Coordinates of C-alpha atoms in Angstrom, one line a residue:
M8 CA -51.2 61.5 -22.9
R9 CA -48.6 63.8 -21.8
R10 CA -50.4 65.6 -19.2
R11 CA -51.9 61.6 -17.9
S12 CA -48.7 60.9 -17.9
L13 CA -47.2 64.2 -15.2
G14 CA -50.4 63.4 -13.4
K15 CA -48.9 59.7 -12.6
L16 CA -45.3 61.6 -12.0
A17 CA -47.3 63.9 -10.0
G18 CA -48.8 60.7 -7.6
V19 CA -45.1 58.8 -7.2
L20 CA -44.0 62.4 -6.1
A21 CA -46.5 62.5 -3.6
G22 CA -46.3 59.3 -2.1
V23 CA -42.5 59.8 -1.8
L24 CA -43.5 62.8 -0.1
L25 CA -45.8 62.1 2.5
A26 CA -44.3 58.6 3.5
G27 CA -41.5 60.1 4.1
G28 CA -42.7 60.7 7.1
C29 CA -42.8 57.3 9.9
S30 CA -45.8 55.2 8.4
L31 CA -47.5 53.2 10.3
P32 CA -48.5 49.4 8.6
D33 CA -52.1 48.9 8.1
G34 CA -54.5 48.6 11.2
A35 CA -51.3 50.8 13.9
D36 CA -52.8 53.2 15.9
E37 CA -50.3 55.5 17.6
T38 CA -52.1 58.1 17.7
D39 CA -51.6 60.6 20.4
A40 CA -54.3 62.9 21.8
S41 CA -52.3 64.7 24.0
G42 CA -49.3 64.7 22.8
T43 CA -47.2 67.6 22.3
G44 CA -44.3 68.7 20.8
P45 CA -42.9 69.9 17.0
V46 CA -45.4 70.3 14.4
T47 CA -46.3 70.8 10.7
L48 CA -49.1 72.3 8.6
V49 CA -49.8 70.5 5.7
T50 CA -51.9 72.8 2.8
G51 CA -52.2 74.3 -1.1
R52 CA -50.3 77.1 -2.0
D53 CA -50.3 79.9 0.4
R54 CA -50.6 83.0 -3.0
A55 CA -50.7 85.2 -0.3
G56 CA -48.1 84.6 1.6
Y57 CA -49.3 84.7 4.6
L58 CA -49.1 82.0 6.4
Q59 CA -45.8 81.4 7.5
G60 CA -45.9 85.0 9.2
L61 CA -48.5 83.4 11.2
L62 CA -47.0 80.8 12.3
D63 CA -43.8 82.5 13.3
S64 CA -46.2 84.7 15.7
W65 CA -47.3 80.7 17.1
N66 CA -43.4 79.7 17.0
A67 CA -42.3 82.7 19.0
G68 CA -44.9 82.1 22.3
H69 CA -44.5 77.8 21.5
P70 CA -41.0 77.5 21.4
G71 CA -40.6 74.0 22.3
E72 CA -44.0 73.2 20.0
R73 CA -42.8 74.5 16.8
A74 CA -44.6 75.0 13.8
T75 CA -43.4 74.4 9.9
L76 CA -45.2 74.6 7.0
V77 CA -45.4 73.2 4.0
E78 CA -47.1 73.8 0.8
L79 CA -48.1 71.5 -2.2
P80 CA -48.6 72.6 -5.4
D81 CA -51.6 74.8 -6.3
A82 CA -53.8 73.0 -8.2
A83 CA -56.4 71.7 -5.4
D84 CA -57.2 68.6 -7.6
E85 CA -54.1 67.6 -7.5
V86 CA -53.3 68.8 -3.1
R87 CA -56.4 66.3 -2.8
A88 CA -54.4 63.6 -3.9
Q89 CA -51.1 64.1 -2.4
L90 CA -53.2 64.7 1.3
A91 CA -55.2 61.1 0.1
E92 CA -52.2 59.2 -0.8
G93 CA -50.4 60.0 2.2
L94 CA -53.2 59.9 4.5
A95 CA -54.6 56.9 3.7
R96 CA -51.2 55.2 3.8
G97 CA -50.7 55.7 7.9
S98 CA -48.6 59.1 7.6
D99 CA -47.7 60.9 10.5
R100 CA -45.4 63.4 8.4
F101 CA -48.6 66.1 8.9
D102 CA -50.4 66.8 11.6
V103 CA -52.4 69.4 10.5
V104 CA -54.1 69.3 7.5
N105 CA -55.7 73.2 5.4
L106 CA -58.5 71.6 3.3
D107 CA -61.0 72.6 1.2
V108 CA -64.6 72.3 2.7
V109 CA -65.8 69.8 0.5
W110 CA -63.3 67.6 1.4
T111 CA -63.8 67.1 5.0
A112 CA -66.4 64.6 4.1
E113 CA -64.4 61.7 2.5
F114 CA -61.1 62.6 5.2
A115 CA -63.9 62.1 7.9
E116 CA -65.8 58.4 6.6
K117 CA -62.1 57.3 5.8
G118 CA -60.6 58.0 9.3
W119 CA -57.5 60.3 7.6
I120 CA -58.6 62.9 10.5
A121 CA -59.4 62.7 14.2
P122 CA -62.9 63.9 15.5
L123 CA -62.6 67.1 17.7
D124 CA -64.4 68.7 20.8
T125 CA -67.8 70.9 20.4
G126 CA -65.3 73.5 22.2
M127 CA -62.6 73.3 19.1
A128 CA -65.9 75.6 17.6
P129 CA -66.8 78.3 19.6
A130 CA -69.8 80.4 19.1
G131 CA -67.7 83.3 17.4
L132 CA -67.5 81.8 14.8
L133 CA -69.9 82.1 11.4
P134 CA -72.6 78.6 11.9
A135 CA -72.6 78.6 8.1
A136 CA -68.5 78.4 7.7
V137 CA -68.6 75.6 11.2
G138 CA -71.0 73.0 9.8
T139 CA -68.9 72.3 6.4
G140 CA -66.6 70.5 8.8
R141 CA -69.6 68.4 10.1
W142 CA -69.5 65.2 8.8
R143 CA -72.6 62.5 10.4
D144 CA -73.3 65.3 13.6
R145 CA -69.7 65.0 14.6
L146 CA -67.3 68.1 14.1
Y147 CA -64.0 67.1 12.0
A148 CA -62.5 69.9 10.9
V149 CA -62.8 73.7 12.2
P150 CA -63.6 76.5 9.6
F151 CA -60.5 78.6 8.9
T152 CA -61.0 80.5 6.0
T153 CA -64.8 80.9 4.1
N154 CA -65.7 81.9 1.0
V155 CA -69.0 83.0 -1.4
G156 CA -69.3 83.8 -5.0
L157 CA -70.8 87.5 -5.7
L158 CA -71.7 89.8 -8.5
Y159 CA -68.6 92.2 -9.8
Y160 CA -70.3 95.0 -12.2
R161 CA -69.2 98.2 -13.9
S162 CA -70.2 100.9 -11.6
D163 CA -69.2 103.6 -14.2
V164 CA -71.2 101.8 -17.5
L165 CA -74.6 101.3 -14.4
A166 CA -74.0 104.5 -13.8
A167 CA -73.8 106.5 -17.8
E168 CA -76.5 104.0 -18.2
G169 CA -79.0 105.4 -15.6
V170 CA -79.4 101.5 -13.8
Q171 CA -79.0 99.8 -10.7
P172 CA -77.2 96.3 -10.1
P173 CA -79.2 93.3 -11.3
R174 CA -81.2 92.2 -8.6
T175 CA -83.1 89.6 -10.6
W176 CA -81.9 87.4 -13.5
P177 CA -84.4 88.9 -15.9
E178 CA -82.5 92.4 -14.9
L179 CA -79.2 90.5 -15.6
E180 CA -79.9 89.6 -18.9
R181 CA -81.2 92.3 -20.6
L182 CA -77.9 94.7 -19.2
A183 CA -75.8 91.8 -19.8
R184 CA -77.2 91.3 -23.4
E185 CA -78.8 95.3 -24.5
V186 CA -75.8 97.5 -22.7
A187 CA -72.3 95.6 -22.0
P188 CA -71.8 95.7 -26.2
R189 CA -73.0 99.5 -26.3
H190 CA -70.0 99.9 -23.9
G191 CA -67.8 97.3 -25.6
L192 CA -68.5 94.8 -23.5
D193 CA -68.4 90.9 -23.2
G194 CA -72.3 90.4 -21.3
Y195 CA -71.4 88.4 -17.9
A196 CA -68.9 85.2 -17.3
G197 CA -68.4 82.8 -14.8
Q198 CA -66.3 79.8 -14.2
L199 CA -67.3 77.1 -17.2
L200 CA -64.7 74.6 -17.9
P201 CA -65.8 71.7 -16.5
Y202 CA -63.3 71.4 -13.2
E203 CA -64.8 72.5 -9.6
G204 CA -65.4 75.6 -10.4
L205 CA -68.3 74.7 -13.1
T206 CA -70.0 72.7 -10.5
V207 CA -69.9 75.2 -7.9
N208 CA -71.4 78.0 -11.0
V209 CA -74.2 75.1 -11.2
A210 CA -74.8 74.7 -8.0
E211 CA -75.7 78.5 -7.7
A212 CA -77.9 79.0 -10.7
V213 CA -79.8 75.6 -9.0
G214 CA -80.1 76.9 -5.8
S215 CA -81.0 80.4 -6.4
A216 CA -84.0 78.6 -8.3
G217 CA -84.9 76.4 -5.7
G218 CA -83.3 73.2 -6.3
R219 CA -80.6 70.8 -5.5
L220 CA -77.8 68.7 -6.4
L221 CA -78.1 66.5 -3.5
D222 CA -80.4 66.3 -0.3
D223 CA -79.6 65.6 3.0
R224 CA -79.4 62.4 3.4
G225 CA -77.3 62.5 0.3
A226 CA -79.8 60.8 -1.5
V227 CA -80.1 62.6 -5.3
A228 CA -82.1 65.8 -5.7
V229 CA -81.2 67.1 -9.1
D230 CA -84.2 66.1 -11.2
S231 CA -86.6 68.6 -10.7
P232 CA -87.7 71.9 -12.6
Q233 CA -86.1 74.1 -10.3
A234 CA -82.6 72.1 -11.3
R235 CA -83.9 72.0 -15.1
A236 CA -84.4 76.4 -15.0
G237 CA -81.0 76.8 -12.7
L238 CA -78.6 75.0 -15.5
E239 CA -81.1 76.8 -18.5
F240 CA -79.7 80.3 -17.2
L241 CA -76.3 79.3 -18.0
A242 CA -77.1 77.2 -21.3
R243 CA -78.9 80.5 -22.3
G244 CA -76.6 82.9 -22.3
V245 CA -74.2 81.0 -23.9
R246 CA -76.5 80.6 -26.3
E247 CA -78.2 84.2 -26.6
G248 CA -74.4 85.2 -26.6
W249 CA -74.7 87.6 -23.3
I250 CA -72.1 84.6 -22.1
P251 CA -69.1 84.9 -24.1
R252 CA -67.7 81.4 -24.8
A253 CA -64.3 82.5 -23.9
A254 CA -65.9 82.0 -20.5
L255 CA -66.4 78.4 -21.5
G256 CA -62.7 78.0 -20.8
Y257 CA -62.2 80.2 -17.8
R258 CA -61.3 79.0 -14.1
E259 CA -61.1 81.6 -11.7
E260 CA -58.4 83.2 -13.0
E261 CA -59.2 83.3 -15.8
S262 CA -62.6 85.2 -15.2
R263 CA -60.9 87.3 -13.0
Q264 CA -58.4 89.1 -15.6
A265 CA -61.0 89.2 -18.0
F266 CA -62.7 91.2 -16.0
Q267 CA -60.0 92.9 -14.2
D268 CA -59.0 93.7 -18.4
G269 CA -62.2 96.1 -18.8
R270 CA -63.6 92.6 -20.4
L271 CA -66.8 92.5 -19.0
L272 CA -70.0 94.1 -17.2
F273 CA -70.4 91.2 -15.3
L274 CA -68.9 88.7 -12.7
R275 CA -69.5 85.8 -10.6
C276 CA -66.5 85.3 -8.7
W277 CA -65.0 84.8 -5.2
P278 CA -64.1 88.0 -3.3
Y279 CA -60.3 87.3 -3.3
V280 CA -60.3 89.6 -7.0
Y281 CA -62.0 93.2 -5.2
P282 CA -58.0 94.0 -3.9
Q283 CA -57.3 92.7 -6.4
A284 CA -59.3 94.1 -9.0
Q285 CA -58.8 97.4 -7.6
G286 CA -55.1 97.3 -7.3
P287 CA -52.3 98.8 -9.0
G288 CA -52.0 98.0 -12.8
S289 CA -56.3 97.6 -13.1
A290 CA -58.2 98.6 -15.6
V291 CA -61.2 98.6 -13.4
A292 CA -59.2 100.5 -9.7
G293 CA -62.5 102.6 -8.4
K294 CA -65.2 101.6 -11.0
F295 CA -66.8 98.4 -10.2
G296 CA -68.8 97.2 -7.2
V297 CA -70.0 94.2 -5.7
V298 CA -73.7 92.4 -4.8
P299 CA -75.4 88.7 -4.2
L300 CA -75.5 86.7 -6.5
P301 CA -79.0 87.4 -8.4
G302 CA -82.1 84.6 -8.2
P303 CA -84.9 83.7 -10.3
D304 CA -86.7 86.6 -8.8
G305 CA -85.1 88.3 -6.6
P306 CA -81.9 87.2 -3.8
G307 CA -79.9 84.2 -5.4
T308 CA -78.3 82.0 -3.5
S309 CA -74.4 81.4 -2.9
V310 CA -72.1 78.7 -2.6
L311 CA -69.9 78.3 0.7
G312 CA -66.1 78.0 -0.4
G313 CA -63.2 78.2 2.2
S314 CA -61.0 75.9 3.8
D315 CA -61.2 73.9 7.1
L316 CA -58.4 72.7 9.6
A317 CA -58.1 69.1 11.0
V318 CA -55.7 67.1 12.9
N319 CA -54.5 64.3 11.1
S320 CA -55.7 61.0 12.8
R321 CA -52.1 59.4 13.1
S322 CA -50.7 62.8 14.9
R323 CA -48.4 62.1 17.8
H324 CA -48.4 65.8 19.1
G325 CA -52.9 66.0 18.9
R326 CA -52.4 68.1 21.9
T327 CA -50.8 70.8 20.1
A328 CA -52.0 70.5 16.9
R329 CA -55.2 71.4 18.4
D330 CA -54.2 74.3 20.4
L331 CA -51.9 75.1 16.9
I332 CA -55.5 75.3 15.6
R333 CA -57.2 77.4 18.8
F334 CA -54.9 79.4 17.5
L335 CA -55.4 79.9 14.2
T336 CA -58.5 80.7 14.4
G337 CA -58.7 83.0 16.9
R338 CA -59.8 86.8 16.2
D339 CA -56.4 88.5 16.3
V340 CA -55.3 86.1 13.6
Q341 CA -58.6 85.6 12.1
R342 CA -57.8 89.5 11.7
R343 CA -55.0 89.1 9.4
V344 CA -56.7 85.7 7.2
L345 CA -58.6 89.3 6.3
T346 CA -56.2 91.9 6.4
E347 CA -52.6 90.0 4.7
G348 CA -54.6 87.0 3.3
G349 CA -57.1 88.9 1.9
L350 CA -59.5 85.9 2.5
P351 CA -62.5 86.3 4.2
P352 CA -62.3 85.1 8.1
V353 CA -64.5 82.8 10.0
R354 CA -64.7 85.3 13.1
A355 CA -68.7 87.2 13.0
D356 CA -67.7 89.7 14.6
L357 CA -65.2 91.1 12.5
Y358 CA -67.4 91.9 9.4
T359 CA -68.9 94.6 10.6
D360 CA -65.7 96.0 12.9
A361 CA -65.8 99.3 11.5
E362 CA -61.5 99.7 10.6
L363 CA -62.3 96.5 8.6
V364 CA -64.8 97.9 6.7
R365 CA -63.5 101.3 5.8
R366 CA -60.7 99.5 4.7
H367 CA -62.7 96.0 2.7
P368 CA -65.7 97.9 1.7
Y369 CA -67.1 94.3 0.5
L370 CA -67.3 93.0 3.3
P371 CA -70.9 94.0 4.7
V372 CA -71.7 92.4 0.9
V373 CA -70.1 89.0 1.6
R374 CA -71.7 89.1 5.3
Q375 CA -75.0 89.0 3.2
A376 CA -74.0 86.5 0.9
L377 CA -72.9 84.1 4.1
E378 CA -76.4 84.4 5.4
G379 CA -78.3 82.4 3.0
A380 CA -75.9 80.7 1.7
V381 CA -75.7 76.6 1.3
R382 CA -73.1 74.4 1.7
R383 CA -71.6 71.8 -1.7
P384 CA -73.1 68.3 -1.7
A385 CA -72.2 66.8 1.6
S386 CA -70.5 63.8 0.3
P387 CA -67.5 61.0 0.8
E388 CA -67.2 60.8 -3.3
Y389 CA -67.7 64.6 -3.6
Q390 CA -65.0 64.0 -6.0
Q391 CA -66.7 62.0 -9.0
V392 CA -70.2 64.2 -7.8
S393 CA -68.2 67.1 -9.1
L394 CA -67.4 65.4 -11.8
A395 CA -70.7 64.3 -12.8
V396 CA -72.5 67.3 -12.4
S397 CA -69.5 69.7 -14.9
A398 CA -69.7 66.7 -17.3
A399 CA -73.5 66.7 -18.2
A400 CA -73.1 70.9 -17.3
Y401 CA -70.9 71.4 -19.8
E402 CA -72.1 69.6 -22.5
A403 CA -74.8 71.8 -21.8
L404 CA -73.2 74.8 -22.1
L405 CA -71.8 73.3 -25.5
G406 CA -75.2 73.1 -27.7
R407 CA -74.4 69.9 -27.3
S408 CA -77.2 68.5 -24.9
S409 CA -80.3 70.5 -23.7
A410 CA -80.8 71.1 -20.1
D411 CA -83.3 68.8 -19.5
E412 CA -81.7 65.9 -20.8
A413 CA -78.0 66.7 -19.0
V414 CA -80.4 67.3 -15.8
A415 CA -81.2 63.4 -16.8
R416 CA -77.7 62.5 -17.4
M417 CA -77.0 64.4 -13.7
A418 CA -79.1 62.5 -12.0
A419 CA -78.6 59.2 -13.7
D420 CA -75.0 59.3 -13.0
L421 CA -75.1 60.4 -8.8
K422 CA -77.6 57.9 -8.5
S423 CA -74.7 55.6 -9.7
I424 CA -72.6 56.7 -7.4
S425 CA -74.1 57.0 -4.4
G426 CA -75.2 53.4 -5.3

């Protein structure tokens, strides 16, 4: 009850915040795509504290078009709720919106963000990342950061056992089941709490087995042997104990901490873990490595993460907003996204930059994983899609339903959502 009350209060406060600027009445359109002037960039919490420095650089060269940073709360669901409420009211409080890649379809479909010229996404950007900003064959957002799931492993433990990092699910299962206990470790963990993280882990397992949740047309495709095999891989791990039951409560940070504290042999997580696990106070600094996710009989499939930059369709300074996006996706700034923000950049050539690879040795692995990565289902109802997937999958992980039953429930719920 307390959690729901706080959520409602947050929604009310969000409406006040987002409507605090000039708000347009329903049906009005005062967008000025050629307008110039001060702009505001809204984003979720900047945990690395690097965004203000990027805007300071922009402001130094554009005194008449200064950019102001506004940070919303850390939780992605709350950020989306606040953005959706304000944009739905026609607020022009924010000009450039930093969106999670899974929100682009919804925001574009509802007219909250403006279509962009294809030249906003030049050839130097990663093609897979550019795809996350498209909806109905039009570009609505430009990738700012990208992300991809990776497998972290204890290199010291595997070296002591004389084995290589796993390339397949059977290898991962055997090492997690047999080797981890000999070294006082849990075997494998991902983000298995029922939220967006579990949806991602399920999508990767299903994709690695050759299945999909939705097809390219948005039709439900999850009711397949491949999807059942992917979910069973995770459910079997919990059932047999090589995935600890504690992982059923893990989000990104809990799973990172478990690995960084030296409690896990293997971890599925995002690239941001690497510099933190190598940092001061880490129990595994210098004792771990990273490889692409494994699949049933070879390389697996990772799911794309990251964020896209879009222009509020009610922005009065649309030209400046677009120019700011070009600045933030330029090569020099993208280099700083990696070196100061610790996030994978969207400029392809940075992944082969010798100096950057020396400082960030995981970059080639990230690039390799990106080449085979897939988008999460593109749907204006993505929030409902994610909830349906994570809820059904969690029942299977808890042992309350079989993988077959959970997949059947997913299929029925997804068909209901898609109408």
